[in-house]
Amino acid sequence: MMELRCILIDDEVKSRANLRGLLLEYCPSISVAGEADSATEALKLISQHQPDVIFLDIEMGNISGFDLLKSLNGHQHFEVIFVTAFDKYGIQAVKACAIDYLLKPINILELCTAVEKAAQQIKPRKENRRLQELIANIDRGEEEQRIAIPLADKIEFVTITKIIRLEAEGNYTHIYLEGNKQFLVCKTLKEYHELLDRHQFLRTHQSHLINLRKIEAYVKTDGGYISMEDGSQIPISRQKKEEILKRILR
């Protein structure tokens, strides 16, 4: 299931807490990336987190939710779900092209429906980004090839040559990149082995897949292991040792 990131924008602490609790309990496909109590703070969070959805109160002191949207000049890339205690704003909210409009106290069924509506709008855009990357990869050289890394809150597009190594943890895979950056992905190491095999990646062990270009040294002591650029020491399977040595020493 595709996960969405949202920001809650409401000047009432209790309202944000209530909405956060409802989303946590009834809408597992969406996670709260941040909360703002004003339009000014909301703009900072929107820029920082690039949310898929914002839950937006309308009356918030001097700057309303409508004012917040106007300040973006149509450059937002998220869906809007208005949440307000006043039903007088319904028509204006529709004109603002909100995906939905919820009245406080929030009805759980209406909340779930609103989140599903947002997901249906967002999914094609995310899939389109994948397609764009696929097409771009056709014309990219080896040094520029990228793969999509599906994370809980987004899809990260990573340049393959920046990956140092991958390590299995059950049905999950840890991906370690340059700059001490790492991801935990819900995919098996076998899937990544099949995907990266032609990009100079080598399976040295049942739990390890390494980028041959990121090897620092082959250490003969302690049964032999490979030292990588990030300082990690990667074991070599006894059954694969001869094959591995041919690949790294040639």
PDB file of N, CA and C in Angstrom, residues 33-101:
ATOM      1  N   ALA A  33       3.927  14.049   9.088  1.00  0.00           N
ATOM      2  CA  ALA A  33       5.326  14.493   8.982  1.00  0.00           C
ATOM      3  C   ALA A  33       5.600  15.713   9.840  1.00  0.00           C
ATOM      4  N   GLY A  34       4.552  16.474  10.169  1.00  0.00           N
ATOM      5  CA  GLY A  34       4.755  17.672  10.976  1.00  0.00           C
ATOM      6  C   GLY A  34       3.437  18.341  11.303  1.00  0.00           C
ATOM      7  N   GLU A  35       3.497  19.290  12.256  1.00  0.00           N
ATOM      8  CA  GLU A  35       2.321  20.045  12.661  1.00  0.00           C
ATOM      9  C   GLU A  35       2.673  21.524  12.744  1.00  0.00           C
ATOM     10  N   ALA A  36       1.714  22.369  12.365  1.00  0.00           N
ATOM     11  CA  ALA A  36       1.934  23.812  12.411  1.00  0.00           C
ATOM     12  C   ALA A  36       0.724  24.487  13.046  1.00  0.00           C
ATOM     13  N   ASP A  37       0.975  25.545  13.828  1.00  0.00           N
ATOM     14  CA  ASP A  37      -0.131  26.268  14.458  1.00  0.00           C
ATOM     15  C   ASP A  37      -0.402  27.614  13.785  1.00  0.00           C
ATOM     16  N   SER A  38       0.277  27.867  12.663  1.00  0.00           N
ATOM     17  CA  SER A  38       0.069  29.116  11.935  1.00  0.00           C
ATOM     18  C   SER A  38       0.440  28.912  10.468  1.00  0.00           C
ATOM     19  N   ALA A  39      -0.016  29.836   9.637  1.00  0.00           N
ATOM     20  CA  ALA A  39       0.307  29.760   8.214  1.00  0.00           C
ATOM     21  C   ALA A  39       1.801  29.924   7.974  1.00  0.00           C
ATOM     22  N   THR A  40       2.435  30.805   8.756  1.00  0.00           N
ATOM     23  CA  THR A  40       3.873  31.037   8.605  1.00  0.00           C
ATOM     24  C   THR A  40       4.667  29.773   8.887  1.00  0.00           C
ATOM     25  N   GLU A  41       4.329  29.091   9.980  1.00  0.00           N
ATOM     26  CA  GLU A  41       5.015  27.847  10.322  1.00  0.00           C
ATOM     27  C   GLU A  41       4.699  26.765   9.292  1.00  0.00           C
ATOM     28  N   ALA A  42       3.468  26.780   8.795  1.00  0.00           N
ATOM     29  CA  ALA A  42       3.057  25.784   7.798  1.00  0.00           C
ATOM     30  C   ALA A  42       3.887  25.893   6.530  1.00  0.00           C
ATOM     31  N   LEU A  43       4.155  27.104   6.085  1.00  0.00           N
ATOM     32  CA  LEU A  43       4.950  27.297   4.867  1.00  0.00           C
ATOM     33  C   LEU A  43       6.342  26.695   5.014  1.00  0.00           C
ATOM     34  N   LYS A  44       6.931  26.835   6.200  1.00  0.00           N
ATOM     35  CA  LYS A  44       8.253  26.256   6.459  1.00  0.00           C
ATOM     36  C   LYS A  44       8.194  24.731   6.387  1.00  0.00           C
ATOM     37  N   LEU A  45       7.166  24.150   7.014  1.00  0.00           N
ATOM     38  CA  LEU A  45       7.043  22.684   7.028  1.00  0.00           C
ATOM     39  C   LEU A  45       6.749  22.130   5.636  1.00  0.00           C
ATOM     40  N   ILE A  46       5.939  22.841   4.880  1.00  0.00           N
ATOM     41  CA  ILE A  46       5.626  22.402   3.519  1.00  0.00           C
ATOM     42  C   ILE A  46       6.899  22.357   2.678  1.00  0.00           C
ATOM     43  N   SER A  47       7.715  23.397   2.807  1.00  0.00           N
ATOM     44  CA  SER A  47       8.983  23.440   2.067  1.00  0.00           C
ATOM     45  C   SER A  47       9.929  22.338   2.519  1.00  0.00           C
ATOM     46  N   GLN A  48       9.940  22.067   3.823  1.00  0.00           N
ATOM     47  CA  GLN A  48      10.866  21.074   4.388  1.00  0.00           C
ATOM     48  C   GLN A  48      10.462  19.647   4.067  1.00  0.00           C
ATOM     49  N   HIS A  49       9.178  19.317   4.180  1.00  0.00           N
ATOM     50  CA  HIS A  49       8.724  17.925   4.084  1.00  0.00           C
ATOM     51  C   HIS A  49       8.088  17.557   2.746  1.00  0.00           C
ATOM     52  N   GLN A  50       7.720  18.539   1.929  1.00  0.00           N
ATOM     53  CA  GLN A  50       7.078  18.250   0.644  1.00  0.00           C
ATOM     54  C   GLN A  50       5.952  17.224   0.824  1.00  0.00           C
ATOM     55  N   PRO A  51       4.924  17.554   1.599  1.00  0.00           N
ATOM     56  CA  PRO A  51       3.874  16.572   1.906  1.00  0.00           C
ATOM     57  C   PRO A  51       3.017  16.206   0.708  1.00  0.00           C
ATOM     58  N   ASP A  52       2.342  15.069   0.831  1.00  0.00           N
ATOM     59  CA  ASP A  52       1.373  14.662  -0.178  1.00  0.00           C
ATOM     60  C   ASP A  52       0.017  15.313   0.087  1.00  0.00           C
ATOM     61  N   VAL A  53      -0.276  15.518   1.374  1.00  0.00           N
ATOM     62  CA  VAL A  53      -1.574  16.045   1.811  1.00  0.00           C
ATOM     63  C   VAL A  53      -1.351  17.042   2.939  1.00  0.00           C
ATOM     64  N   ILE A  54      -2.167  18.106   2.978  1.00  0.00           N
ATOM     65  CA  ILE A  54      -2.214  18.935   4.176  1.00  0.00           C
ATOM     66  C   ILE A  54      -3.650  18.957   4.697  1.00  0.00           C
ATOM     67  N   PHE A  55      -3.793  18.843   6.002  1.00  0.00           N
ATOM     68  CA  PHE A  55      -5.083  19.027   6.660  1.00  0.00           C
ATOM     69  C   PHE A  55      -5.073  20.459   7.169  1.00  0.00           C
ATOM     70  N   LEU A  56      -5.951  21.278   6.641  1.00  0.00           N
ATOM     71  CA  LEU A  56      -5.837  22.724   6.832  1.00  0.00           C
ATOM     72  C   LEU A  56      -7.074  23.317   7.495  1.00  0.00           C
ATOM     73  N   ASP A  57      -6.856  23.950   8.650  1.00  0.00           N
ATOM     74  CA  ASP A  57      -7.914  24.713   9.304  1.00  0.00           C
ATOM     75  C   ASP A  57      -8.089  26.013   8.518  1.00  0.00           C
ATOM     76  N   ILE A  58      -9.258  26.603   8.604  1.00  0.00           N
ATOM     77  CA  ILE A  58      -9.497  27.824   7.822  1.00  0.00           C
ATOM     78  C   ILE A  58      -9.273  29.080   8.652  1.00  0.00           C
ATOM     79  N   GLU A  59      -9.852  29.138   9.832  1.00  0.00           N
ATOM     80  CA  GLU A  59      -9.683  30.317  10.688  1.00  0.00           C
ATOM     81  C   GLU A  59      -8.489  30.126  11.604  1.00  0.00           C
ATOM     82  N   MET A  60      -7.406  30.863  11.321  1.00  0.00           N
ATOM     83  CA  MET A  60      -6.185  30.742  12.134  1.00  0.00           C
ATOM     84  C   MET A  60      -5.580  32.127  12.367  1.00  0.00           C
ATOM     85  N   GLY A  61      -6.256  32.938  13.163  1.00  0.00           N
ATOM     86  CA  GLY A  61      -5.711  34.256  13.471  1.00  0.00           C
ATOM     87  C   GLY A  61      -5.770  35.184  12.274  1.00  0.00           C
ATOM     88  N   ASN A  62      -4.688  35.919  12.052  1.00  0.00           N
ATOM     89  CA  ASN A  62      -4.667  36.942  11.001  1.00  0.00           C
ATOM     90  C   ASN A  62      -4.608  36.369   9.589  1.00  0.00           C
ATOM     91  N   ILE A  63      -3.989  35.179   9.438  1.00  0.00           N
ATOM     92  CA  ILE A  63      -3.837  34.580   8.105  1.00  0.00           C
ATOM     93  C   ILE A  63      -4.669  33.301   8.047  1.00  0.00           C
ATOM     94  N   SER A  64      -5.653  33.285   7.185  1.00  0.00           N
ATOM     95  CA  SER A  64      -6.538  32.118   7.092  1.00  0.00           C
ATOM     96  C   SER A  64      -5.923  31.013   6.248  1.00  0.00           C
ATOM     97  N   GLY A  65      -6.581  29.861   6.282  1.00  0.00           N
ATOM     98  CA  GLY A  65      -6.129  28.755   5.441  1.00  0.00           C
ATOM     99  C   GLY A  65      -6.201  29.109   3.968  1.00  0.00           C
ATOM    100  N   PHE A  66      -7.223  29.881   3.580  1.00  0.00           N
ATOM    101  CA  PHE A  66      -7.331  30.328   2.195  1.00  0.00           C
ATOM    102  C   PHE A  66      -6.167  31.244   1.828  1.00  0.00           C
ATOM    103  N   ASP A  67      -5.808  32.131   2.752  1.00  0.00           N
ATOM    104  CA  ASP A  67      -4.681  33.037   2.506  1.00  0.00           C
ATOM    105  C   ASP A  67      -3.390  32.249   2.300  1.00  0.00           C
ATOM    106  N   LEU A  68      -3.241  31.201   3.085  1.00  0.00           N
ATOM    107  CA  LEU A  68      -2.049  30.345   2.969  1.00  0.00           C
ATOM    108  C   LEU A  68      -1.950  29.769   1.553  1.00  0.00           C
ATOM    109  N   LEU A  69      -3.058  29.251   1.053  1.00  0.00           N
ATOM    110  CA  LEU A  69      -3.047  28.670  -0.290  1.00  0.00           C
ATOM    111  C   LEU A  69      -2.788  29.722  -1.357  1.00  0.00           C
ATOM    112  N   LYS A  70      -3.370  30.905  -1.180  1.00  0.00           N
ATOM    113  CA  LYS A  70      -3.142  31.984  -2.145  1.00  0.00           C
ATOM    114  C   LYS A  70      -1.669  32.384  -2.199  1.00  0.00           C
ATOM    115  N   SER A  71      -0.993  32.337  -1.046  1.00  0.00           N
ATOM    116  CA  SER A  71       0.419  32.746  -0.993  1.00  0.00           C
ATOM    117  C   SER A  71       1.316  31.797  -1.779  1.00  0.00           C
ATOM    118  N   LEU A  72       0.831  30.584  -2.036  1.00  0.00           N
ATOM    119  CA  LEU A  72       1.623  29.614  -2.786  1.00  0.00           C
ATOM    120  C   LEU A  72       1.506  29.826  -4.301  1.00  0.00           C
ATOM    121  N   ASN A  73       0.586  30.684  -4.711  1.00  0.00           N
ATOM    122  CA  ASN A  73       0.429  31.040  -6.130  1.00  0.00           C
ATOM    123  C   ASN A  73       0.254  29.829  -7.044  1.00  0.00           C
ATOM    124  N   GLY A  74      -0.445  28.821  -6.535  1.00  0.00           N
ATOM    125  CA  GLY A  74      -0.723  27.657  -7.369  1.00  0.00           C
ATOM    126  C   GLY A  74       0.438  26.703  -7.550  1.00  0.00           C
ATOM    127  N   HIS A  75       1.515  26.887  -6.757  1.00  0.00           N
ATOM    128  CA  HIS A  75       2.705  26.048  -6.924  1.00  0.00           C
ATOM    129  C   HIS A  75       2.740  24.863  -5.951  1.00  0.00           C
ATOM    130  N   GLN A  76       1.617  24.587  -5.296  1.00  0.00           N
ATOM    131  CA  GLN A  76       1.616  23.465  -4.375  1.00  0.00           C
ATOM    132  C   GLN A  76       1.527  22.143  -5.135  1.00  0.00           C
ATOM    133  N   HIS A  77       2.144  21.106  -4.576  1.00  0.00           N
ATOM    134  CA  HIS A  77       2.123  19.775  -5.188  1.00  0.00           C
ATOM    135  C   HIS A  77       1.487  18.779  -4.230  1.00  0.00           C
ATOM    136  N   PHE A  78       0.523  19.251  -3.446  1.00  0.00           N
ATOM    137  CA  PHE A  78      -0.139  18.395  -2.469  1.00  0.00           C
ATOM    138  C   PHE A  78      -1.647  18.561  -2.596  1.00  0.00           C
ATOM    139  N   GLU A  79      -2.368  17.606  -2.008  1.00  0.00           N
ATOM    140  CA  GLU A  79      -3.817  17.711  -1.941  1.00  0.00           C
ATOM    141  C   GLU A  79      -4.194  18.398  -0.627  1.00  0.00           C
ATOM    142  N   VAL A  80      -5.331  19.101  -0.630  1.00  0.00           N
ATOM    143  CA  VAL A  80      -5.779  19.850   0.539  1.00  0.00           C
ATOM    144  C   VAL A  80      -7.074  19.246   1.068  1.00  0.00           C
ATOM    145  N   ILE A  81      -7.091  18.973   2.365  1.00  0.00           N
ATOM    146  CA  ILE A  81      -8.318  18.570   3.053  1.00  0.00           C
ATOM    147  C   ILE A  81      -8.575  19.620   4.127  1.00  0.00           C
ATOM    148  N   PHE A  82      -9.632  20.412   3.941  1.00  0.00           N
ATOM    149  CA  PHE A  82      -9.959  21.423   4.934  1.00  0.00           C
ATOM    150  C   PHE A  82     -10.625  20.771   6.144  1.00  0.00           C
ATOM    151  N   VAL A  83     -10.255  21.249   7.324  1.00  0.00           N
ATOM    152  CA  VAL A  83     -10.854  20.766   8.570  1.00  0.00           C
ATOM    153  C   VAL A  83     -11.264  22.002   9.362  1.00  0.00           C
ATOM    154  N   THR A  84     -12.551  22.196   9.591  1.00  0.00           N
ATOM    155  CA  THR A  84     -13.008  23.412  10.259  1.00  0.00           C
ATOM    156  C   THR A  84     -14.251  23.141  11.094  1.00  0.00           C
ATOM    157  N   ALA A  85     -14.492  24.026  12.056  1.00  0.00           N
ATOM    158  CA  ALA A  85     -15.682  23.905  12.903  1.00  0.00           C
ATOM    159  C   ALA A  85     -16.869  24.628  12.290  1.00  0.00           C
ATOM    160  N   PHE A  86     -16.652  25.340  11.185  1.00  0.00           N
ATOM    161  CA  PHE A  86     -17.705  26.175  10.615  1.00  0.00           C
ATOM    162  C   PHE A  86     -18.095  25.706   9.215  1.00  0.00           C
ATOM    163  N   ASP A  87     -19.399  25.418   9.026  1.00  0.00           N
ATOM    164  CA  ASP A  87     -19.829  24.912   7.728  1.00  0.00           C
ATOM    165  C   ASP A  87     -20.065  26.023   6.712  1.00  0.00           C
ATOM    166  N   LYS A  88     -19.918  27.282   7.129  1.00  0.00           N
ATOM    167  CA  LYS A  88     -20.159  28.403   6.208  1.00  0.00           C
ATOM    168  C   LYS A  88     -19.106  28.496   5.103  1.00  0.00           C
ATOM    169  N   TYR A  89     -17.997  27.750   5.252  1.00  0.00           N
ATOM    170  CA  TYR A  89     -16.904  27.852   4.288  1.00  0.00           C
ATOM    171  C   TYR A  89     -16.981  26.809   3.173  1.00  0.00           C
ATOM    172  N   GLY A  90     -17.994  25.971   3.203  1.00  0.00           N
ATOM    173  CA  GLY A  90     -18.048  24.842   2.276  1.00  0.00           C
ATOM    174  C   GLY A  90     -17.888  25.198   0.815  1.00  0.00           C
ATOM    175  N   ILE A  91     -18.649  26.148   0.326  1.00  0.00           N
ATOM    176  CA  ILE A  91     -18.608  26.519  -1.086  1.00  0.00           C
ATOM    177  C   ILE A  91     -17.241  27.084  -1.453  1.00  0.00           C
ATOM    178  N   GLN A  92     -16.722  27.963  -0.585  1.00  0.00           N
ATOM    179  CA  GLN A  92     -15.417  28.566  -0.875  1.00  0.00           C
ATOM    180  C   GLN A  92     -14.328  27.501  -0.896  1.00  0.00           C
ATOM    181  N   ALA A  93     -14.452  26.495  -0.007  1.00  0.00           N
ATOM    182  CA  ALA A  93     -13.469  25.416   0.039  1.00  0.00           C
ATOM    183  C   ALA A  93     -13.482  24.629  -1.268  1.00  0.00           C
ATOM    184  N   VAL A  94     -14.671  24.378  -1.789  1.00  0.00           N
ATOM    185  CA  VAL A  94     -14.786  23.663  -3.058  1.00  0.00           C
ATOM    186  C   VAL A  94     -14.148  24.474  -4.174  1.00  0.00           C
ATOM    187  N   LYS A  95     -14.390  25.797  -4.152  1.00  0.00           N
ATOM    188  CA  LYS A  95     -13.798  26.665  -5.170  1.00  0.00           C
ATOM    189  C   LYS A  95     -12.277  26.674  -5.088  1.00  0.00           C
ATOM    190  N   ALA A  96     -11.761  26.436  -3.888  1.00  0.00           N
ATOM    191  CA  ALA A  96     -10.311  26.391  -3.700  1.00  0.00           C
ATOM    192  C   ALA A  96      -9.734  25.056  -4.151  1.00  0.00           C
ATOM    193  N   CYS A  97     -10.604  24.187  -4.698  1.00  0.00           N
ATOM    194  CA  CYS A  97     -10.187  22.879  -5.232  1.00  0.00           C
ATOM    195  C   CYS A  97      -9.635  21.946  -4.166  1.00  0.00           C
ATOM    196  N   ALA A  98     -10.185  22.010  -2.989  1.00  0.00           N
ATOM    197  CA  ALA A  98      -9.795  21.061  -1.946  1.00  0.00           C
ATOM    198  C   ALA A  98     -10.292  19.675  -2.332  1.00  0.00           C
ATOM    199  N   ILE A  99      -9.536  18.656  -1.930  1.00  0.00           N
ATOM    200  CA  ILE A  99      -9.952  17.284  -2.231  1.00  0.00           C
ATOM    201  C   ILE A  99     -11.177  16.911  -1.394  1.00  0.00           C
ATOM    202  N   ASP A 100     -11.281  17.534  -0.195  1.00  0.00           N
ATOM    203  CA  ASP A 100     -12.439  17.285   0.664  1.00  0.00           C
ATOM    204  C   ASP A 100     -12.524  18.366   1.738  1.00  0.00           C
ATOM    205  N   TYR A 101     -13.630  18.322   2.483  1.00  0.00           N
ATOM    206  CA  TYR A 101     -13.955  19.355   3.457  1.00  0.00           C
ATOM    207  C   TYR A 101     -14.576  18.660   4.657  1.00  0.00           C
TER     208      TYR A 101
END
